[in-house]
Coordinates of N, CA and C in Angstrom, one line a residue:
H1 N -19.2 43.6 137.5 CA -20.6 43.1 137.3 C -21.0 41.9 137.3
T2 N -20.0 41.0 137.1 CA -20.3 39.5 137.0 C -20.2 39.1 138.3
K3 N -20.6 37.7 138.4 CA -20.2 36.9 139.9 C -18.5 36.5 139.9
K4 N -18.5 36.5 139.0 CA -16.9 35.7 138.6 C -15.9 37.1 139.0
G5 N -16.2 38.0 138.5 CA -15.6 39.4 138.4 C -15.6 40.0 139.4
K6 N -16.8 39.9 140.8 CA -16.5 39.9 141.9 C -15.5 39.5 142.7
V7 N -16.1 38.2 142.6 CA -14.8 37.1 143.1 C -13.3 37.7 143.0
R8 N -13.1 37.7 141.7 CA -11.7 38.2 141.3 C -11.1 39.5 142.0
A9 N -11.8 40.6 142.0 CA -12.2 41.8 142.5 C -11.6 41.6 144.2
A10 N -12.2 41.0 144.8 CA -12.4 40.6 145.7 C -11.1 40.0 146.6
M11 N -10.6 39.0 145.7 CA -9.5 38.5 145.9 C -8.1 39.1 145.6
S12 N -8.2 40.0 144.5 CA -7.2 41.0 144.3 C -6.8 42.1 145.2
E13 N -7.7 42.5 146.1 CA -7.8 43.8 146.8 C -7.5 43.0 148.2
A14 N -7.5 41.7 148.3 CA -7.0 40.9 149.6 C -5.6 40.8 149.4
L15 N -5.2 40.6 148.1 CA -3.7 40.0 148.1 C -2.9 41.5 148.2
M16 N -3.2 42.6 147.3 CA -3.0 43.7 147.6 C -2.8 44.4 149.0
A17 N -3.7 44.2 149.5 CA -3.8 44.7 151.1 C -2.4 43.6 151.9
A18 N -2.4 42.4 151.4 CA -1.4 41.7 152.4 C -0.2 42.3 151.9
D19 N 0.0 42.6 150.5 CA 1.2 43.1 150.0 C 1.9 44.3 150.7
K20 N 0.8 45.3 150.5 CA 1.0 46.6 151.4 C 1.1 46.6 152.5
S21 N 0.7 45.5 153.8 CA 1.0 45.4 155.0 C 2.5 44.5 155.2
G22 N 2.9 44.6 154.4 CA 4.3 43.4 154.4 C 4.3 41.9 154.7
K23 N 2.8 41.3 154.7 CA 2.6 39.8 155.3 C 3.2 39.1 154.1
V24 N 3.1 39.0 153.0 CA 3.8 38.5 151.6 C 3.8 39.4 150.3
R25 N 4.8 39.5 149.4 CA 5.0 39.9 148.4 C 4.4 39.1 147.3
V26 N 3.4 40.6 146.7 CA 2.3 39.9 145.5 C 2.4 40.4 144.3
A27 N 2.6 39.8 143.5 CA 2.4 40.6 142.0 C 1.1 39.8 141.4
I28 N 0.3 40.5 140.4 CA -0.5 39.9 140.1 C -0.3 40.0 138.5
G29 N -0.6 38.9 137.8 CA -0.7 38.7 136.2 C -2.2 38.1 135.9
R30 N -2.6 39.2 135.0 CA -3.8 38.9 134.3 C -3.4 38.3 132.8
A31 N -4.3 37.7 132.4 CA -4.3 37.3 130.9 C -5.6 37.4 130.4
S32 N -5.6 37.3 128.9 CA -6.9 37.2 128.3 C -7.2 35.7 128.1
D33 N -8.5 35.2 126.8 CA -8.6 34.1 126.8 C -7.2 33.7 126.3
F34 N -6.9 32.0 126.4 CA -5.9 31.4 125.9 C -5.8 30.9 124.6
I35 N -4.8 30.7 124.0 CA -4.5 30.1 123.0 C -3.0 29.3 123.0
G36 N -3.0 27.9 122.6 CA -2.0 27.5 122.8 C -1.4 26.1 123.0
P37 N -0.5 25.4 122.9 CA -0.2 24.2 123.1 C -1.0 23.8 124.6
E38 N -1.1 22.3 124.8 CA -1.9 21.8 125.7 C -3.1 22.6 126.3
Y39 N -3.4 23.4 125.7 CA -4.8 24.3 126.3 C -6.0 23.4 125.5
Y40 N -6.8 22.9 126.0 CA -7.5 21.4 125.5 C -9.2 22.4 125.3
I41 N -9.4 23.1 126.4 CA -10.6 23.6 125.7 C -10.9 24.5 124.6
G42 N -9.6 25.5 124.5 CA -9.5 25.8 123.2 C -9.6 24.8 121.8
A43 N -8.9 23.8 122.3 CA -8.3 23.0 121.1 C -9.8 22.2 120.7
D44 N -10.2 21.9 121.9 CA -11.8 21.0 121.6 C -12.8 22.3 120.8
Q45 N -12.7 23.9 120.6 CA -13.7 24.3 120.1 C -13.0 24.8 118.8
L46 N -11.9 25.1 118.4 CA -11.6 25.6 117.6 C -10.1 24.7 116.6
I47 N -9.2 24.1 117.5 CA -8.0 23.7 116.8 C -8.4 22.3 116.3
Y48 N -8.9 21.6 117.2 CA -9.3 19.6 116.5 C -10.1 20.1 115.4
P49 N -11.2 20.8 115.5 CA -12.5 20.8 114.3 C -11.4 21.6 113.0
A50 N -10.5 22.7 113.3 CA -10.0 23.2 112.0 C -8.7 22.0 111.6
I51 N -8.4 21.1 112.3 CA -7.7 19.9 111.9 C -8.3 19.2 110.8
A52 N -9.7 19.0 111.6 CA -10.3 17.6 110.8 C -10.9 18.2 109.8
G53 N -11.0 19.9 109.4 CA -11.9 20.3 108.3 C -13.5 20.3 108.5
K54 N -13.7 20.4 110.1 CA -15.0 20.5 110.2 C -15.2 21.9 110.6
T55 N -16.4 22.0 111.3 CA -16.9 23.6 111.6 C -16.5 23.9 113.3
A56 N -15.9 24.9 113.4 CA -15.5 25.2 115.0 C -16.8 26.1 115.4
N57 N -16.8 26.0 116.8 CA -17.8 26.9 117.3 C -17.2 27.9 118.3
A58 N -17.5 28.8 118.3 CA -17.3 30.3 118.8 C -18.5 30.7 119.7
V59 N -18.2 31.8 120.4 CA -19.6 32.4 121.1 C -19.5 33.9 120.7
G60 N -20.6 34.7 120.5 CA -21.1 36.1 120.2 C -20.2 36.6 118.9
N61 N -20.0 37.7 118.9 CA -19.8 38.1 118.0 C -18.7 37.8 117.0
L62 N -18.3 37.3 116.2 CA -17.1 36.8 115.6 C -16.3 38.2 114.9
D63 N -16.9 39.5 114.7 CA -16.1 40.2 114.0 C -15.5 41.6 114.7
V64 N -16.0 41.2 116.3 CA -15.3 42.3 117.1 C -13.8 41.8 117.8
L65 N -12.9 43.0 118.1 CA -11.6 42.6 118.1 C -11.5 42.0 119.7
H66 N -10.7 41.1 119.9 CA -10.5 40.3 121.2 C -8.9 40.1 121.4
S67 N -8.7 39.9 122.9 CA -6.9 39.8 122.9 C -6.8 38.2 123.3
F68 N -6.1 37.9 122.6 CA -5.8 36.2 123.0 C -4.2 36.1 123.6
T69 N -4.0 35.5 124.3 CA -3.2 35.3 125.1 C -2.0 34.0 124.9
F70 N -1.1 33.8 124.4 CA -0.6 32.4 124.2 C -0.2 32.1 125.5
V71 N -0.2 30.6 125.8 CA -0.1 30.0 127.0 C 1.4 30.2 127.4
P72 N 2.1 29.9 126.7 CA 3.4 29.7 126.9 C 4.3 31.1 127.8
D73 N 3.7 32.2 127.2 CA 4.0 33.4 127.2 C 3.4 33.8 129.0
I74 N 2.3 32.9 129.4 CA 1.7 33.0 130.7 C 2.8 32.5 131.7
G75 N 3.3 31.3 131.3 CA 4.3 31.1 132.5 C 5.2 31.6 132.5
K76 N 5.8 32.4 131.2 CA 6.9 32.8 131.3 C 6.9 34.1 132.1
A77 N 5.8 35.0 131.8 CA 5.6 36.3 132.8 C 5.2 36.3 133.9
M78 N 4.8 34.9 134.3 CA 4.4 34.8 135.9 C 6.1 34.6 136.6
A79 N 6.7 34.2 136.0 CA 8.1 33.4 136.4 C 8.9 34.6 136.7
I80 N 8.5 35.6 135.6 CA 9.3 37.1 135.6 C 8.7 38.1 136.6
L81 N 7.4 37.9 136.8 CA 6.6 38.8 138.1 C 7.3 38.3 139.2
G82 N 7.8 36.9 139.3 CA 7.8 36.3 140.8 C 9.3 36.7 140.9
T83 N 10.0 37.1 140.6 CA 11.4 37.3 140.3 C 11.9 38.9 140.1
H84 N 11.1 39.6 140.0 CA 11.3 41.1 139.9 C 10.9 42.0 140.9
D85 N 11.4 42.6 141.9 CA 11.3 43.3 142.8 C 10.1 44.7 142.3
E86 N 10.3 45.1 141.1 CA 9.6 46.2 140.7 C 8.3 45.7 140.6
A87 N 8.1 44.3 140.4 CA 6.7 43.9 139.9 C 5.9 43.7 141.3
F88 N 6.5 44.0 142.4 CA 5.6 43.4 143.3 C 4.6 45.1 143.7
G89 N 3.4 44.4 144.5 CA 2.7 45.4 144.9 C 1.7 46.2 143.9
H90 N 1.5 45.4 142.3 CA 1.2 46.0 141.3 C 0.5 44.6 140.6
V91 N -0.4 45.0 139.7 CA -1.2 44.5 138.9 C -0.8 44.7 137.3
W92 N -0.5 43.0 136.4 CA 0.3 43.6 135.4 C -0.8 42.5 134.3
H93 N -0.8 43.1 133.3 CA -1.5 42.3 132.0 C -0.4 41.9 131.1
I94 N -0.6 40.6 130.9 CA 0.7 39.8 130.7 C 0.9 40.0 129.0
P95 N 1.8 40.0 128.7 CA 1.8 40.3 127.1 C 1.2 39.6 126.2
S96 N 0.5 40.2 125.4 CA -0.4 39.1 124.3 C -0.2 40.2 123.1
P97 N -0.8 39.4 121.7 CA 0.2 40.2 120.2 C -1.3 40.9 120.4
A98 N -1.4 41.4 119.2 CA -2.1 42.7 119.0 C -3.6 41.6 118.9
P99 N -4.7 42.5 119.3 CA -5.8 42.2 119.1 C -6.4 41.8 117.9
L100 N -7.3 40.3 117.6 CA -7.8 40.3 116.5 C -9.3 39.8 116.7
T101 N -10.3 39.5 115.7 CA -11.1 38.9 115.5 C -11.2 37.7 116.0
Q102 N -12.3 36.8 116.2 CA -12.4 35.5 116.4 C -12.3 34.8 115.0
R103 N -13.0 35.6 114.0 CA -13.0 35.2 112.9 C -11.5 34.8 112.3
Q104 N -10.7 36.2 112.3 CA -9.2 36.4 112.1 C -8.4 35.0 112.6
L105 N -9.1 34.7 114.1 CA -7.9 33.8 114.6 C -8.3 32.4 113.9
A106 N -9.8 31.9 113.5 CA -10.2 30.9 112.7 C -9.6 30.7 111.6
E107 N -9.3 31.9 110.6 CA -8.9 31.8 109.4 C -7.4 31.9 109.7
L108 N -6.7 32.2 110.6 CA -5.3 31.5 111.1 C -4.9 30.3 111.2
V109 N -5.7 29.8 111.5 CA -5.8 28.4 112.4 C -6.0 27.5 111.5
Y110 N -6.9 27.7 110.7 CA -7.5 27.1 109.6 C -6.6 26.7 108.5
K111 N -5.8 27.5 108.2 CA -4.8 28.1 107.6 C -3.6 27.5 107.8
E112 N -3.4 27.4 109.1 CA -2.2 26.4 109.5 C -2.8 25.1 109.3
A113 N -3.7 24.3 109.3 CA -4.2 23.2 109.6 C -4.3 22.6 108.4
G114 N -4.6 23.8 107.0 CA -4.4 23.4 105.9 C -5.9 23.2 105.5
Q115 N -6.9 23.3 105.9 CA -8.7 23.6 105.7 C -9.1 24.8 105.7
P116 N -9.8 24.4 104.8 CA -11.3 25.7 104.6 C -11.6 26.3 105.5
V117 N -11.7 27.6 106.1 CA -12.5 28.0 107.3 C -13.8 27.6 107.3
K118 N -14.2 27.1 108.3 CA -15.7 26.8 108.7 C -15.9 27.1 110.3
V119 N -16.3 28.6 110.4 CA -16.6 28.5 112.1 C -18.0 29.1 112.1
R120 N -18.6 29.1 113.1 CA -19.8 29.7 113.5 C -20.0 30.3 115.2
G121 N -20.8 31.1 115.1 CA -20.5 31.9 116.5 C -22.2 31.7 116.9
A122 N -22.1 31.6 118.4 CA -23.7 31.2 119.2 C -23.7 32.7 119.5
G123 N -24.7 33.4 119.5 CA -25.4 34.5 120.2 C -26.1 34.4 121.9
R124 N -26.2 35.4 122.3 CA -27.1 35.2 123.4 C -28.3 34.4 123.5
L125 N -29.0 34.8 122.6 CA -30.3 34.0 122.8 C -29.8 32.7 122.9
I126 N -29.4 31.6 122.0 CA -29.1 30.5 122.1 C -28.2 30.0 123.4
L127 N -27.3 30.8 123.4 CA -26.6 30.3 124.7 C -27.4 30.4 126.1
S128 N -28.1 31.3 126.0 CA -29.3 31.8 127.3 C -30.0 30.3 127.1
L129 N -30.8 30.0 126.0 CA -31.5 28.5 126.0 C -30.9 27.7 126.2
L130 N -29.7 27.4 125.8 CA -28.9 25.9 126.3 C -28.5 25.8 127.6
G131 N -28.1 27.2 128.3 CA -27.9 27.5 129.6 C -28.8 26.7 130.6
L132 N -30.1 26.7 129.8 CA -31.4 26.5 131.2 C -31.1 25.2 131.3
F133 N -30.3 24.4 130.5 CA -30.0 23.0 130.9 C -28.6 22.5 131.2
N134 N -27.8 23.4 130.7 CA -26.6 23.2 131.0 C -25.5 24.2 132.0
P135 N -25.2 24.0 133.1 CA -24.7 24.8 133.8 C -23.3 25.8 133.2
N136 N -22.8 24.3 132.6 CA -21.3 25.1 131.8 C -21.7 26.4 130.7
V137 N -22.8 26.1 130.0 CA -23.2 27.0 128.9 C -23.5 28.1 129.8
R138 N -24.3 28.1 130.7 CA -24.5 29.4 132.0 C -23.7 30.2 132.4
E139 N -22.4 29.4 132.5 CA -21.5 30.1 133.0 C -20.7 31.1 131.5
I140 N -21.0 30.7 130.4 CA -20.6 31.3 129.2 C -21.5 32.8 128.9
V141 N -22.7 32.5 129.3 CA -23.5 33.6 129.0 C -23.0 34.6 130.2
E142 N -22.9 34.2 131.1 CA -22.3 35.7 132.1 C -21.1 36.3 131.7
M143 N -20.4 35.5 131.0 CA -19.1 36.1 130.3 C -19.2 36.6 128.8
L144 N -20.4 36.4 128.4 CA -20.2 36.9 127.3 C -20.1 38.1 126.7
Y145 N -20.2 39.1 127.3 CA -20.1 40.6 127.0 C -18.5 40.5 126.5
E146 N -17.5 39.9 126.9 CA -16.2 39.7 126.5 C -16.4 39.2 125.0
F147 N -17.3 38.6 124.2 CA -17.2 38.6 122.9 C -18.2 39.3 122.0
E148 N -18.9 40.3 122.9 CA -20.1 41.4 122.1 C -19.5 42.4 121.4
K149 N -18.4 42.8 122.4 CA -17.8 44.4 122.0 C -16.5 43.9 122.0
P150 N -15.7 44.9 121.8 CA -14.4 44.7 121.8 C -13.5 44.4 123.1
F151 N -12.7 43.4 123.3 CA -12.1 43.0 124.6 C -10.6 43.2 124.2
I152 N -10.6 43.9 124.9 CA -8.6 44.4 124.6 C -7.5 44.4 125.8
L153 N -6.9 43.5 125.7 CA -5.9 43.9 126.8 C -4.6 44.6 126.5
D154 N -4.7 45.6 127.6 CA -3.3 46.3 127.0 C -2.5 46.0 128.0
S155 N -1.3 45.6 127.6 CA -0.1 45.0 128.2 C 1.3 45.7 128.1
T156 N 1.2 47.3 127.8 CA 2.2 48.1 127.6 C 2.8 48.3 128.9
K157 N 2.2 48.5 130.1 CA 3.1 48.4 131.3 C 4.2 47.8 131.2
F158 N 3.5 46.3 131.4 CA 4.7 45.1 131.5 C 5.9 45.0 130.3
E159 N 5.3 45.6 129.1 CA 6.1 45.2 127.7 C 7.4 46.8 128.3
K160 N 7.1 47.6 128.8 CA 7.7 48.8 128.9 C 8.6 48.7 130.4
T161 N 8.1 48.1 131.0 CA 8.7 47.9 132.4 C 9.7 46.8 132.3
I162 N 9.1 45.8 131.9 CA 9.8 44.4 132.3 C 10.6 44.1 131.0
G163 N 10.0 44.3 129.6 CA 10.8 44.3 128.5 C 10.1 42.9 127.2
M164 N 9.2 42.2 128.0 CA 8.9 41.3 127.6 C 7.5 41.4 126.3
K165 N 7.5 40.9 125.3 CA 6.5 41.3 124.6 C 5.8 39.7 124.2
G166 N 4.5 39.8 123.7 CA 3.5 38.8 123.7 C 4.3 37.9 122.3
T167 N 4.1 36.6 122.3 CA 4.7 35.9 120.9 C 3.2 36.5 119.9
P168 N 3.9 36.5 118.7 CA 3.1 36.9 117.3 C 2.0 35.6 117.4
I169 N 1.0 36.4 117.4 CA -0.1 35.6 116.8 C -0.1 34.5 115.8
E170 N 0.8 34.8 114.8 CA 1.1 33.8 113.7 C 2.1 32.7 114.0
Q171 N 2.8 33.0 115.1 CA 3.8 31.8 115.8 C 3.0 31.3 116.7
G172 N 2.1 31.7 117.5 CA 1.6 31.1 118.2 C 0.2 30.2 117.5
G173 N -0.2 30.6 116.8 CA -1.1 29.6 116.2 C -0.6 28.3 115.2
R174 N 0.8 28.6 114.7 CA 1.5 27.7 114.0 C 2.0 26.7 114.8
E175 N 2.5 27.1 116.3 CA 2.8 25.8 117.5 C 1.7 25.5 117.9
T176 N 0.3 25.9 117.9 CA -0.6 25.6 118.7 C -1.1 24.7 117.7
V177 N -1.2 24.8 116.7 CA -1.7 23.8 115.5 C -0.7 22.8 115.4
A178 N 0.7 22.6 115.3 CA 1.6 21.9 115.5 C 1.5 20.9 116.1
Y179 N 1.5 21.4 117.7 CA 1.4 20.5 118.7 C 0.2 19.9 118.8
F180 N -1.1 20.3 118.1 CA -2.2 19.6 118.3 C -2.6 18.1 117.2
K181 N -1.8 18.8 116.1 CA -1.7 17.7 115.1 C -0.9 16.6 115.6
A182 N 0.3 16.7 116.3 CA 1.2 15.6 117.3 C 0.6 15.3 118.2
H183 N -0.7 15.7 119.0 CA -1.5 15.0 119.8 C -3.0 14.9 119.3
P184 N -3.2 14.0 118.6 CA -4.7 13.7 118.1 C -5.5 13.7 119.1
K185 N -6.8 14.1 119.0 CA -7.8 13.6 120.3 C -8.1 12.2 120.1
A186 N -8.4 11.9 121.4 CA -8.8 10.5 121.5 C -10.3 10.6 121.5
V187 N -10.6 9.4 120.6 CA -12.1 9.5 120.3 C -12.4 8.2 121.1
G188 N -13.4 8.4 122.0 CA -13.9 7.3 123.0 C -14.7 7.0 124.0

């Protein structure tokens, strides 16, 4: 129902039609929101503030369940999909750990950072107002539905067919915080 969703649907349909016609072999992998080493958007919003003991910024309702996909799992899953014949012609949800709330994710990250939790969420009204002046925030408003109600990625098909499971969120959080502690943000 969003602009981005319509583009993604059209791309998927075109790719699946090309696969079905035999022009190319296609397997589509879909992930949820990312957490992981080298994912700097998430780092700027959550990880670096946690390491510094500052307030993290989130969007929507902090207390609804949400799936997060560990970035290294995405690469691994895509490589697997590209090398398994049974993957072609299908759309796959990349294995992700059990969903948790943004608040729970923040608690995990702040604990790993050794800091007290400080997180705030911006709702639709404030984001809509900010979006009047900032096109990037306007894009967030379009996708805000993902953070207002549960947004859960079901990767059972991938797990049962391929055998890969998502990295546990505790491990992913630990590795993510360790990475960004070792790669401090350049201020400047």
